[in-house]
The first five atom37 places (N, CA, C, CB, O) and aatype in JSON, in Angstrom:
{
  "aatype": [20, 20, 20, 20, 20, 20, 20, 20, 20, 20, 20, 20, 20, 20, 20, 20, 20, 20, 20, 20, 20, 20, 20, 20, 20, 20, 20, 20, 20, 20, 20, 20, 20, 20, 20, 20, 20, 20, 20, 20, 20, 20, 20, 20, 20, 20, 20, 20, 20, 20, 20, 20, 20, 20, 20, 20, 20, 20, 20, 20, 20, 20, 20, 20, 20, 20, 20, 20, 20, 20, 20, 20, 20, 20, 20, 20, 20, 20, 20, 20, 20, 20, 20, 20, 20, 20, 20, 20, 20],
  "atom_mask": [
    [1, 1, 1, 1, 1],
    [1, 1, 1, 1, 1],
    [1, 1, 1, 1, 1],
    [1, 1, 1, 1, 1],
    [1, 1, 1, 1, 1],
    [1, 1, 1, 1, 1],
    [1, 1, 1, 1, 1],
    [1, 1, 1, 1, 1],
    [1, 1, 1, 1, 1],
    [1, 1, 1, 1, 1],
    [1, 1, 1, 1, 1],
    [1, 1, 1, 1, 1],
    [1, 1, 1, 1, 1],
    [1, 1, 1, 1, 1],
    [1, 1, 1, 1, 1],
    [1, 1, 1, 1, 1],
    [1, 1, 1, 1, 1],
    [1, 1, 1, 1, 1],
    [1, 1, 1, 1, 1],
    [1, 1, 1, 1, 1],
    [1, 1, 1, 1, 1],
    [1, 1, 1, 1, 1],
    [1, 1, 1, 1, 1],
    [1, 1, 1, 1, 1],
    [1, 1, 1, 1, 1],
    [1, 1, 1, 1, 1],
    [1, 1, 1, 1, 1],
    [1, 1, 1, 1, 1],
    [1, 1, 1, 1, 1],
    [1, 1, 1, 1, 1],
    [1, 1, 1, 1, 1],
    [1, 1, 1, 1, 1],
    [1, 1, 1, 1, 1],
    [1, 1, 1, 1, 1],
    [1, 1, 1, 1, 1],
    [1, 1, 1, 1, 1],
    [1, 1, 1, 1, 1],
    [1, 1, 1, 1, 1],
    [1, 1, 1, 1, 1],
    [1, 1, 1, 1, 1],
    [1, 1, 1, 1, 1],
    [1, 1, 1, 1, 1],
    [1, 1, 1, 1, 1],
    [1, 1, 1, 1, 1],
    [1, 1, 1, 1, 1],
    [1, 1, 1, 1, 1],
    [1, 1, 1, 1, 1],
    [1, 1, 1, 1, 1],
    [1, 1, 1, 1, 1],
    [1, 1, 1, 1, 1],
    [1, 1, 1, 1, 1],
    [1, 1, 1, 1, 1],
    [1, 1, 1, 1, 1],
    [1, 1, 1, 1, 1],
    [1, 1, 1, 1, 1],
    [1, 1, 1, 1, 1],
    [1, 1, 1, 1, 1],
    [1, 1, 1, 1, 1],
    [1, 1, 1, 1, 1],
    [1, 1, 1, 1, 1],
    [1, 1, 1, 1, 1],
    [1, 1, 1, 1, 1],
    [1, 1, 1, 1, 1],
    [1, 1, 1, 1, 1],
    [1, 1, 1, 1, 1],
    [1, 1, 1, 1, 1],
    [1, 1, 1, 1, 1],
    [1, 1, 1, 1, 1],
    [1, 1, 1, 1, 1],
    [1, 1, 1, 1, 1],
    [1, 1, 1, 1, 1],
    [1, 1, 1, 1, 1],
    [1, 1, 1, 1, 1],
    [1, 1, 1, 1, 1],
    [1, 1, 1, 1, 1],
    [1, 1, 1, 1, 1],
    [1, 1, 1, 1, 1],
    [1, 1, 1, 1, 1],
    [1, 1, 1, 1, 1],
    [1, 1, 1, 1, 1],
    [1, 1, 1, 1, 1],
    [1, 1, 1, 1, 1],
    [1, 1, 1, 1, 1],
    [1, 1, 1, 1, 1],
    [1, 1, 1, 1, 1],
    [1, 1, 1, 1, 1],
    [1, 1, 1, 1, 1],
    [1, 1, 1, 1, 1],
    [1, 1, 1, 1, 1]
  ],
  "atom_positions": [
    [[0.85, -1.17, 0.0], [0.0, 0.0, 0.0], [0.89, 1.23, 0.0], [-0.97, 0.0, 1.22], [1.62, 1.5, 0.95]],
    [[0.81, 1.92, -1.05], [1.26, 3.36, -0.84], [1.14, 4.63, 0.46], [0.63, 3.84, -1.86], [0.1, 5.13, 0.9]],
    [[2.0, 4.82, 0.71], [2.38, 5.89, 2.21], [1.4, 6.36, 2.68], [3.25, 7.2, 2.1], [1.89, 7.48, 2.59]],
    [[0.54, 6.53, 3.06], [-0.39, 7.71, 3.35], [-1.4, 7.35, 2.96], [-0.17, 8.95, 2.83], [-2.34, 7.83, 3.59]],
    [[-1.81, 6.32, 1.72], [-3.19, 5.54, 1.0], [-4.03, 5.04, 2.8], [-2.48, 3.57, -0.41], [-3.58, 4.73, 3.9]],
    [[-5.29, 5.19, 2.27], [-6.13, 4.08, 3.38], [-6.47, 3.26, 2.08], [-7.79, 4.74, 4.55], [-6.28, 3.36, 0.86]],
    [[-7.19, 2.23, 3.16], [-7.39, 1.11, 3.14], [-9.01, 0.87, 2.55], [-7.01, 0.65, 4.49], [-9.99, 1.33, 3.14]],
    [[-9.09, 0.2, 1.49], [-10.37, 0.58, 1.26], [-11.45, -0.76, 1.99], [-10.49, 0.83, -0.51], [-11.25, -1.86, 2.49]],
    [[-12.62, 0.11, 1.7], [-13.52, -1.21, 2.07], [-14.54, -0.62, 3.51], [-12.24, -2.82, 2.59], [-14.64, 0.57, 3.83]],
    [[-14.83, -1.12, 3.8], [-16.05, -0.34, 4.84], [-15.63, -0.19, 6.04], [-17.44, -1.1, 5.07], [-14.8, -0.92, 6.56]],
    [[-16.27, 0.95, 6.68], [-15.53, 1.73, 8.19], [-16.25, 0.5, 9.0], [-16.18, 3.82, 8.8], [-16.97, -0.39, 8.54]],
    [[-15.8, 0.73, 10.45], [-16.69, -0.19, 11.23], [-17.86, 0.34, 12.14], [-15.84, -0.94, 12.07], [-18.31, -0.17, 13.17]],
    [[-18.21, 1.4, 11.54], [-19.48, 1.83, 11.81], [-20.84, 1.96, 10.62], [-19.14, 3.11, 12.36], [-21.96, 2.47, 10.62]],
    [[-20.08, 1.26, 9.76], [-21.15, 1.72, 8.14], [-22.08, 0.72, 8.27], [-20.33, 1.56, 6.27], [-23.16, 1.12, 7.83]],
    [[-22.13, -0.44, 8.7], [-23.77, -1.67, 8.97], [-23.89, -1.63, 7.71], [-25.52, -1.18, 9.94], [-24.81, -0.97, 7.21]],
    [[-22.84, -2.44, 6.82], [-23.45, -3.1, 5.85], [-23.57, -4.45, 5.85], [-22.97, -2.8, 4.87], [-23.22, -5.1, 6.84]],
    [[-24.12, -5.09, 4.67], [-24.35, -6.42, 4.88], [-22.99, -7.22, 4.95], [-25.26, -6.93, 3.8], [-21.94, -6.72, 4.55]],
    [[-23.03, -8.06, 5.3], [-21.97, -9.32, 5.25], [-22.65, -10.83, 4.44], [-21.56, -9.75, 7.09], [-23.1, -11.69, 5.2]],
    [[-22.69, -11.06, 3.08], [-23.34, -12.32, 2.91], [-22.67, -13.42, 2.6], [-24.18, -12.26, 2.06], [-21.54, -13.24, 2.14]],
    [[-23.12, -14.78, 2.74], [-24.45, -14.87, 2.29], [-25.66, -15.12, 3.65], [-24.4, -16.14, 1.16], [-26.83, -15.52, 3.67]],
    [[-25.01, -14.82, 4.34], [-25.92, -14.59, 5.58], [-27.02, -13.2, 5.77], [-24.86, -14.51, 6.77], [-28.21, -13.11, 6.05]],
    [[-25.98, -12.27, 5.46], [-26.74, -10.88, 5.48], [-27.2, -10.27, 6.62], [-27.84, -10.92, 4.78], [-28.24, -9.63, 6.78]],
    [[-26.09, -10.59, 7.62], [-26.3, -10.03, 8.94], [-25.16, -8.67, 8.47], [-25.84, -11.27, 10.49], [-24.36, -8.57, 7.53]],
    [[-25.45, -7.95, 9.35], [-24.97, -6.45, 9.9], [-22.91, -6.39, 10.57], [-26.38, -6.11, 11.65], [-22.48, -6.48, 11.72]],
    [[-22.17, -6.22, 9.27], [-21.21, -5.83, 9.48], [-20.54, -5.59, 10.5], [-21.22, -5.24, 9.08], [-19.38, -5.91, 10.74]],
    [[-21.82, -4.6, 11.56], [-21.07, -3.62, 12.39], [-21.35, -4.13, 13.88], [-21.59, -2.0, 12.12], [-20.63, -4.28, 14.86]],
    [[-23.24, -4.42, 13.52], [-23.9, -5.09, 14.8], [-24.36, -6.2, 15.19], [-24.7, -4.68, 15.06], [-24.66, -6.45, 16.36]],
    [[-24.47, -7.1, 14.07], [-24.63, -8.39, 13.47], [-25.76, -8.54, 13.63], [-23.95, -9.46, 13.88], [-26.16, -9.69, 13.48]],
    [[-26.58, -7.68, 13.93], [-28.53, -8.05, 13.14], [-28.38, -8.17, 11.93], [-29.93, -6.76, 13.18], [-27.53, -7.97, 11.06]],
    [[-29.88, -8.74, 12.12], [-29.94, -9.35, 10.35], [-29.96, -7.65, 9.51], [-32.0, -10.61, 9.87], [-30.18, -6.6, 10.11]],
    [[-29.71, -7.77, 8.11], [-29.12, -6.86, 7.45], [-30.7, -6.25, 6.77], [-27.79, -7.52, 6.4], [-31.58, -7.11, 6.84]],
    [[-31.09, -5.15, 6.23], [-30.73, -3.85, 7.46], [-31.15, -3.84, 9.03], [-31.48, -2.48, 6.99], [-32.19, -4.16, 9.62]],
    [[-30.22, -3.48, 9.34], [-30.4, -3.33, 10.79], [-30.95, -2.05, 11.55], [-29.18, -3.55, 11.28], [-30.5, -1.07, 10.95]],
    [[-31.69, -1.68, 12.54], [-31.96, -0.4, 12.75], [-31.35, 0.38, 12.81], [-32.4, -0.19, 13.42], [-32.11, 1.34, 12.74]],
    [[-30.02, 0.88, 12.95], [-29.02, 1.68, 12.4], [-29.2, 2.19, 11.2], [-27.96, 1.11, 12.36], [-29.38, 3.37, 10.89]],
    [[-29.08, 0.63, 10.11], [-29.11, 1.21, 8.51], [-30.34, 1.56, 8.32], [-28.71, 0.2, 7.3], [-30.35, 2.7, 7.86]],
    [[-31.47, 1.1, 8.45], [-32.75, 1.4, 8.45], [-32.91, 3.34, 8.28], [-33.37, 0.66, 9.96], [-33.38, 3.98, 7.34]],
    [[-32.23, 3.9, 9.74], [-32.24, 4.98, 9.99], [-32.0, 5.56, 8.75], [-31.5, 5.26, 10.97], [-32.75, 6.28, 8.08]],
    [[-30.47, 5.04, 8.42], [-29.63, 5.56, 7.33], [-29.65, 6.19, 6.24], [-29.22, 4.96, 6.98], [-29.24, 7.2, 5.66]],
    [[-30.79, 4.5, 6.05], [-31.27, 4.68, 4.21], [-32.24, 5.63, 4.06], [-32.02, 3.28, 3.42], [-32.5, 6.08, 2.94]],
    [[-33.02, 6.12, 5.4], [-34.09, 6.98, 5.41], [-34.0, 7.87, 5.15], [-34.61, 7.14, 6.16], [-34.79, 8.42, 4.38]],
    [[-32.64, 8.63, 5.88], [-32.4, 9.83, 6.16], [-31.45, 10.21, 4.55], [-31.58, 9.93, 7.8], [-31.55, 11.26, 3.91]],
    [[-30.71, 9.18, 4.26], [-30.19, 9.19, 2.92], [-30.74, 9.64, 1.57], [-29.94, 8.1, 2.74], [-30.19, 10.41, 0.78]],
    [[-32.0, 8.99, 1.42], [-33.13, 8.84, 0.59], [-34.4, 9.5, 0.53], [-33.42, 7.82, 0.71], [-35.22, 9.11, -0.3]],
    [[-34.74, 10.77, 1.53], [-35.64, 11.18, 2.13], [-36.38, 11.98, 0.85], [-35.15, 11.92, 3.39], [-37.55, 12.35, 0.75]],
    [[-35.41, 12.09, 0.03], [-36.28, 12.56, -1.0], [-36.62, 11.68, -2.28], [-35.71, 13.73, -1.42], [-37.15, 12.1, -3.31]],
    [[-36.3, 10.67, -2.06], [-36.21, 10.01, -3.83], [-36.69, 8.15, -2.84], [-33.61, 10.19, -5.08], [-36.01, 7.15, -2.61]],
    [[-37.97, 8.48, -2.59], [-37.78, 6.99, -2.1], [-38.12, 5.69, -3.13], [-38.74, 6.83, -0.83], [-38.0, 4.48, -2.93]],
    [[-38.57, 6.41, -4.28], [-38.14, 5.47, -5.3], [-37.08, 4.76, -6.13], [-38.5, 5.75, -5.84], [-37.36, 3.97, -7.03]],
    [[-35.65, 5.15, -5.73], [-34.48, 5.12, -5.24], [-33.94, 3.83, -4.37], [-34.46, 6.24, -4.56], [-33.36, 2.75, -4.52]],
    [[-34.66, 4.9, -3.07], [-34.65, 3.62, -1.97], [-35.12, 2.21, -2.24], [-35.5, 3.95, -0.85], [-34.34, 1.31, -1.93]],
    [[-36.17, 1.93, -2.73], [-37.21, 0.92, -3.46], [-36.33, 0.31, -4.17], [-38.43, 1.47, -4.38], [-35.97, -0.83, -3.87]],
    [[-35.77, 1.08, -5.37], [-35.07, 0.03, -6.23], [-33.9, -0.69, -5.44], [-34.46, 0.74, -7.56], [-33.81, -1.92, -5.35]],
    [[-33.04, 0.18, -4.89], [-31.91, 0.11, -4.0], [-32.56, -1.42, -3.14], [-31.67, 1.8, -2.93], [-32.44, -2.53, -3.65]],
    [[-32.95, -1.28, -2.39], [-33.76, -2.38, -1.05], [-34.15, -3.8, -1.95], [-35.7, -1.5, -0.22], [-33.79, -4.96, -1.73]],
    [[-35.07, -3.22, -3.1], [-35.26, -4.24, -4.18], [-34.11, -5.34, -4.5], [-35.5, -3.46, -5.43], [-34.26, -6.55, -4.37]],
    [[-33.08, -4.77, -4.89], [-31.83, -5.45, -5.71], [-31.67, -6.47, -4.23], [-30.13, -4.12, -6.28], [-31.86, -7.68, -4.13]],
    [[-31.27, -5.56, -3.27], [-31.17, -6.23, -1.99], [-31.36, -7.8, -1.93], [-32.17, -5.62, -1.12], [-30.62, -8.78, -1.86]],
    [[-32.71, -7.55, -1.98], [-33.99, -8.41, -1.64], [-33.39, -9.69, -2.65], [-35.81, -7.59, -2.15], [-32.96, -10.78, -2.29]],
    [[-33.48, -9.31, -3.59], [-33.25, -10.69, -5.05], [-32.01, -11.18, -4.51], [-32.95, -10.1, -7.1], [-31.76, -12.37, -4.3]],
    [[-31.03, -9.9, -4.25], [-30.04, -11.24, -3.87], [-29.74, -12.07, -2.64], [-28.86, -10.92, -4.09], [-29.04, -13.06, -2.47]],
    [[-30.66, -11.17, -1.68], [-30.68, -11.95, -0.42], [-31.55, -13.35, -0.69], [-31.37, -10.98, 0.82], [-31.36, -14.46, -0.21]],
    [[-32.62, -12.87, -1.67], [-33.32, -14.31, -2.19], [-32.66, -15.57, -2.64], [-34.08, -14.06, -3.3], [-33.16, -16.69, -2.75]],
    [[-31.24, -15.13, -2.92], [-30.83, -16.64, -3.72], [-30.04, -16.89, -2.56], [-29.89, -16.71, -5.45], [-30.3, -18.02, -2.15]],
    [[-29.03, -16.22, -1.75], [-28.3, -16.22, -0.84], [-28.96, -16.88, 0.48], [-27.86, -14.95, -0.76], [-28.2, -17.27, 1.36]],
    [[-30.42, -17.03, 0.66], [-31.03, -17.64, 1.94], [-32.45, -18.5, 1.14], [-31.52, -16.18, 3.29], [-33.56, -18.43, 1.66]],
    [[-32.22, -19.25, -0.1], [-33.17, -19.78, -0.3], [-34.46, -20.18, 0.74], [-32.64, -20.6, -0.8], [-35.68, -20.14, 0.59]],
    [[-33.55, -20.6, 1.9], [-34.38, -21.62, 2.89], [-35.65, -20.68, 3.63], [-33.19, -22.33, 4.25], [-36.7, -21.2, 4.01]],
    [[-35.37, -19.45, 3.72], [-36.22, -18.24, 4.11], [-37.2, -17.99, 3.52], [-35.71, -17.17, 4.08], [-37.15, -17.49, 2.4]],
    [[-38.68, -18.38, 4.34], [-39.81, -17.6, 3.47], [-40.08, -16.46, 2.86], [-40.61, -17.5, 3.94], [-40.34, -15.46, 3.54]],
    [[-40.08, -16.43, 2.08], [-39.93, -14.94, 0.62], [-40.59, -13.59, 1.16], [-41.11, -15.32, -1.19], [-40.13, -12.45, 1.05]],
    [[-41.93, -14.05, 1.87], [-42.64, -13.14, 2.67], [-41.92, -12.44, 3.92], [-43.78, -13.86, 3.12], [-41.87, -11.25, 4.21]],
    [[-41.39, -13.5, 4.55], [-40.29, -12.77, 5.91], [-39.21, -11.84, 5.31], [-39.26, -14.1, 6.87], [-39.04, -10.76, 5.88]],
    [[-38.44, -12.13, 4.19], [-37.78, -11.41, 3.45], [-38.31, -10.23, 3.2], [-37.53, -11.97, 2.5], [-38.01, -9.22, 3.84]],
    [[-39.17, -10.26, 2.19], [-40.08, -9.12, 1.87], [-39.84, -8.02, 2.8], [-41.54, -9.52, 1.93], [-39.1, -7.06, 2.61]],
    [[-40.72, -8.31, 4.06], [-40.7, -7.98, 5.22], [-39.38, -6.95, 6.04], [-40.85, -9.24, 5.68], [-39.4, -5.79, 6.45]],
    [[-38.36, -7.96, 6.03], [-37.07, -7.2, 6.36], [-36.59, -6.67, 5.54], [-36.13, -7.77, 6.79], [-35.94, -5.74, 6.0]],
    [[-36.52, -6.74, 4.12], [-36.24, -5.59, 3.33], [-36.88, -4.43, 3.09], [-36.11, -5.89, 2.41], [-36.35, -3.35, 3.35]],
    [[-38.28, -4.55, 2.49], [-38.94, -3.77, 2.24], [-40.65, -2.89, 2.6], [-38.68, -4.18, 1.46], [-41.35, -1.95, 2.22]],
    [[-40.57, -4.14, 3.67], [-41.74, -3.83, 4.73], [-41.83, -2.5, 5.54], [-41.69, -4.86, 5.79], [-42.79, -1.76, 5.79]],
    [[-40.04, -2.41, 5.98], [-40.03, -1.19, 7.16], [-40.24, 0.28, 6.61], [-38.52, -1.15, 7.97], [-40.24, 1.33, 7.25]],
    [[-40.44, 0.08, 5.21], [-40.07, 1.76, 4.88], [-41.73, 2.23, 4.53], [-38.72, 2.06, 3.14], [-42.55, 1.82, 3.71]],
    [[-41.75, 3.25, 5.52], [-43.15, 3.69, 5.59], [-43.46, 4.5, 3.8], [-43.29, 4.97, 7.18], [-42.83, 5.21, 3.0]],
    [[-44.64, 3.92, 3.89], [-45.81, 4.27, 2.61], [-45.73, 6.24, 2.6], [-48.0, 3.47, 3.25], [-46.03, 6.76, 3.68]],
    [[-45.5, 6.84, 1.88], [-46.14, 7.95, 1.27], [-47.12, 7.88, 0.9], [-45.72, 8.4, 0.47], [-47.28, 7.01, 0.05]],
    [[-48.45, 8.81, 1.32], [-49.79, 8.4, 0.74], [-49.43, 9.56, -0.99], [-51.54, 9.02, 2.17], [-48.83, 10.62, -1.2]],
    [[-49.98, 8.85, -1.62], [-49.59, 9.43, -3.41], [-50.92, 10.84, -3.28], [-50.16, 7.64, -5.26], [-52.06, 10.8, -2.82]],
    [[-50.3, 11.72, -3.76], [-51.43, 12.73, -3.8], [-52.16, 13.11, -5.83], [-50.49, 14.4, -2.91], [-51.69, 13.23, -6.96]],
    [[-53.17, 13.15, -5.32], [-53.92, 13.19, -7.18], [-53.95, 14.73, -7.44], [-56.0, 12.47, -7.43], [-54.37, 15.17, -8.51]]
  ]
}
Protein backbone atom coordinates (compact mmCIF):
# COMPACT_ATOMS: atom_id res chain seq x y z
CA UNK A 1 0.00 0.00 0.00
CA UNK A 2 1.26 3.36 -0.84
CA UNK A 3 2.38 5.89 2.21
CA UNK A 4 -0.39 7.71 3.35
CA UNK A 5 -3.19 5.54 1.00
CA UNK A 6 -6.13 4.08 3.38
CA UNK A 7 -7.39 1.11 3.14
CA UNK A 8 -10.37 0.58 1.26
CA UNK A 9 -13.52 -1.21 2.07
CA UNK A 10 -16.05 -0.34 4.84
CA UNK A 11 -15.53 1.73 8.19
CA UNK A 12 -16.69 -0.19 11.23
CA UNK A 13 -19.48 1.83 11.81
CA UNK A 14 -21.15 1.72 8.14
CA UNK A 15 -23.77 -1.67 8.97
CA UNK A 16 -23.45 -3.10 5.85
CA UNK A 17 -24.35 -6.42 4.88
CA UNK A 18 -21.97 -9.32 5.25
CA UNK A 19 -23.34 -12.32 2.91
CA UNK A 20 -24.45 -14.87 2.29
CA UNK A 21 -25.92 -14.59 5.58
CA UNK A 22 -26.74 -10.88 5.48
CA UNK A 23 -26.30 -10.03 8.94
CA UNK A 24 -24.97 -6.45 9.90
CA UNK A 25 -21.21 -5.83 9.48
CA UNK A 26 -21.07 -3.62 12.39
CA UNK A 27 -23.90 -5.09 14.80
CA UNK A 28 -24.63 -8.39 13.47
CA UNK A 29 -28.53 -8.05 13.14
CA UNK A 30 -29.94 -9.35 10.35
CA UNK A 31 -29.12 -6.86 7.45
CA UNK A 32 -30.73 -3.85 7.46
CA UNK A 33 -30.40 -3.33 10.79
CA UNK A 34 -31.96 -0.40 12.75
CA UNK A 35 -29.02 1.68 12.40
CA UNK A 36 -29.11 1.21 8.51
CA UNK A 37 -32.75 1.40 8.45
CA UNK A 38 -32.24 4.98 9.99
CA UNK A 39 -29.63 5.56 7.33
CA UNK A 40 -31.27 4.68 4.21
CA UNK A 41 -34.09 6.98 5.41
CA UNK A 42 -32.40 9.83 6.16
CA UNK A 43 -30.19 9.19 2.92
CA UNK A 44 -33.13 8.84 0.59
CA UNK A 45 -35.64 11.18 2.13
CA UNK A 46 -36.28 12.56 -1.00
CA UNK A 47 -36.21 10.01 -3.83
CA UNK A 48 -37.78 6.99 -2.10
CA UNK A 49 -38.14 5.47 -5.30
CA UNK A 50 -34.48 5.12 -5.24
CA UNK A 51 -34.65 3.62 -1.97
CA UNK A 52 -37.21 0.92 -3.46
CA UNK A 53 -35.07 0.03 -6.23
CA UNK A 54 -31.91 0.11 -4.00
CA UNK A 55 -33.76 -2.38 -1.05
CA UNK A 56 -35.26 -4.24 -4.18
CA UNK A 57 -31.83 -5.45 -5.71
CA UNK A 58 -31.17 -6.23 -1.99
CA UNK A 59 -33.99 -8.41 -1.64
CA UNK A 60 -33.25 -10.69 -5.05
CA UNK A 61 -30.04 -11.24 -3.87
CA UNK A 62 -30.68 -11.95 -0.42
CA UNK A 63 -33.32 -14.31 -2.19
CA UNK A 64 -30.83 -16.64 -3.72
CA UNK A 65 -28.30 -16.22 -0.84
CA UNK A 66 -31.03 -17.64 1.94
CA UNK A 67 -33.17 -19.78 -0.30
CA UNK A 68 -34.38 -21.62 2.89
CA UNK A 69 -36.22 -18.24 4.11
CA UNK A 70 -39.81 -17.60 3.47
CA UNK A 71 -39.93 -14.94 0.62
CA UNK A 72 -42.64 -13.14 2.67
CA UNK A 73 -40.29 -12.77 5.91
CA UNK A 74 -37.78 -11.41 3.45
CA UNK A 75 -40.08 -9.12 1.87
CA UNK A 76 -40.70 -7.98 5.22
CA UNK A 77 -37.07 -7.20 6.36
CA UNK A 78 -36.24 -5.59 3.33
CA UNK A 79 -38.94 -3.77 2.24
CA UNK A 80 -41.74 -3.83 4.73
CA UNK A 81 -40.03 -1.19 7.16
CA UNK A 82 -40.07 1.76 4.88
CA UNK A 83 -43.15 3.69 5.59
CA UNK A 84 -45.81 4.27 2.61
CA UNK A 85 -46.14 7.95 1.27
CA UNK A 86 -49.79 8.40 0.74
CA UNK A 87 -49.59 9.43 -3.41
CA UNK A 88 -51.43 12.73 -3.80
CA UNK A 89 -53.92 13.19 -7.18
Amino acid sequence: MTPGAKASGPGPDEHVPVTPDWNCASCGDEWPCDTKRSRLLSEYQADRASLSIYLGSCLAAASEDLPARHSRSLQDRFIGWVPRIPRTQ
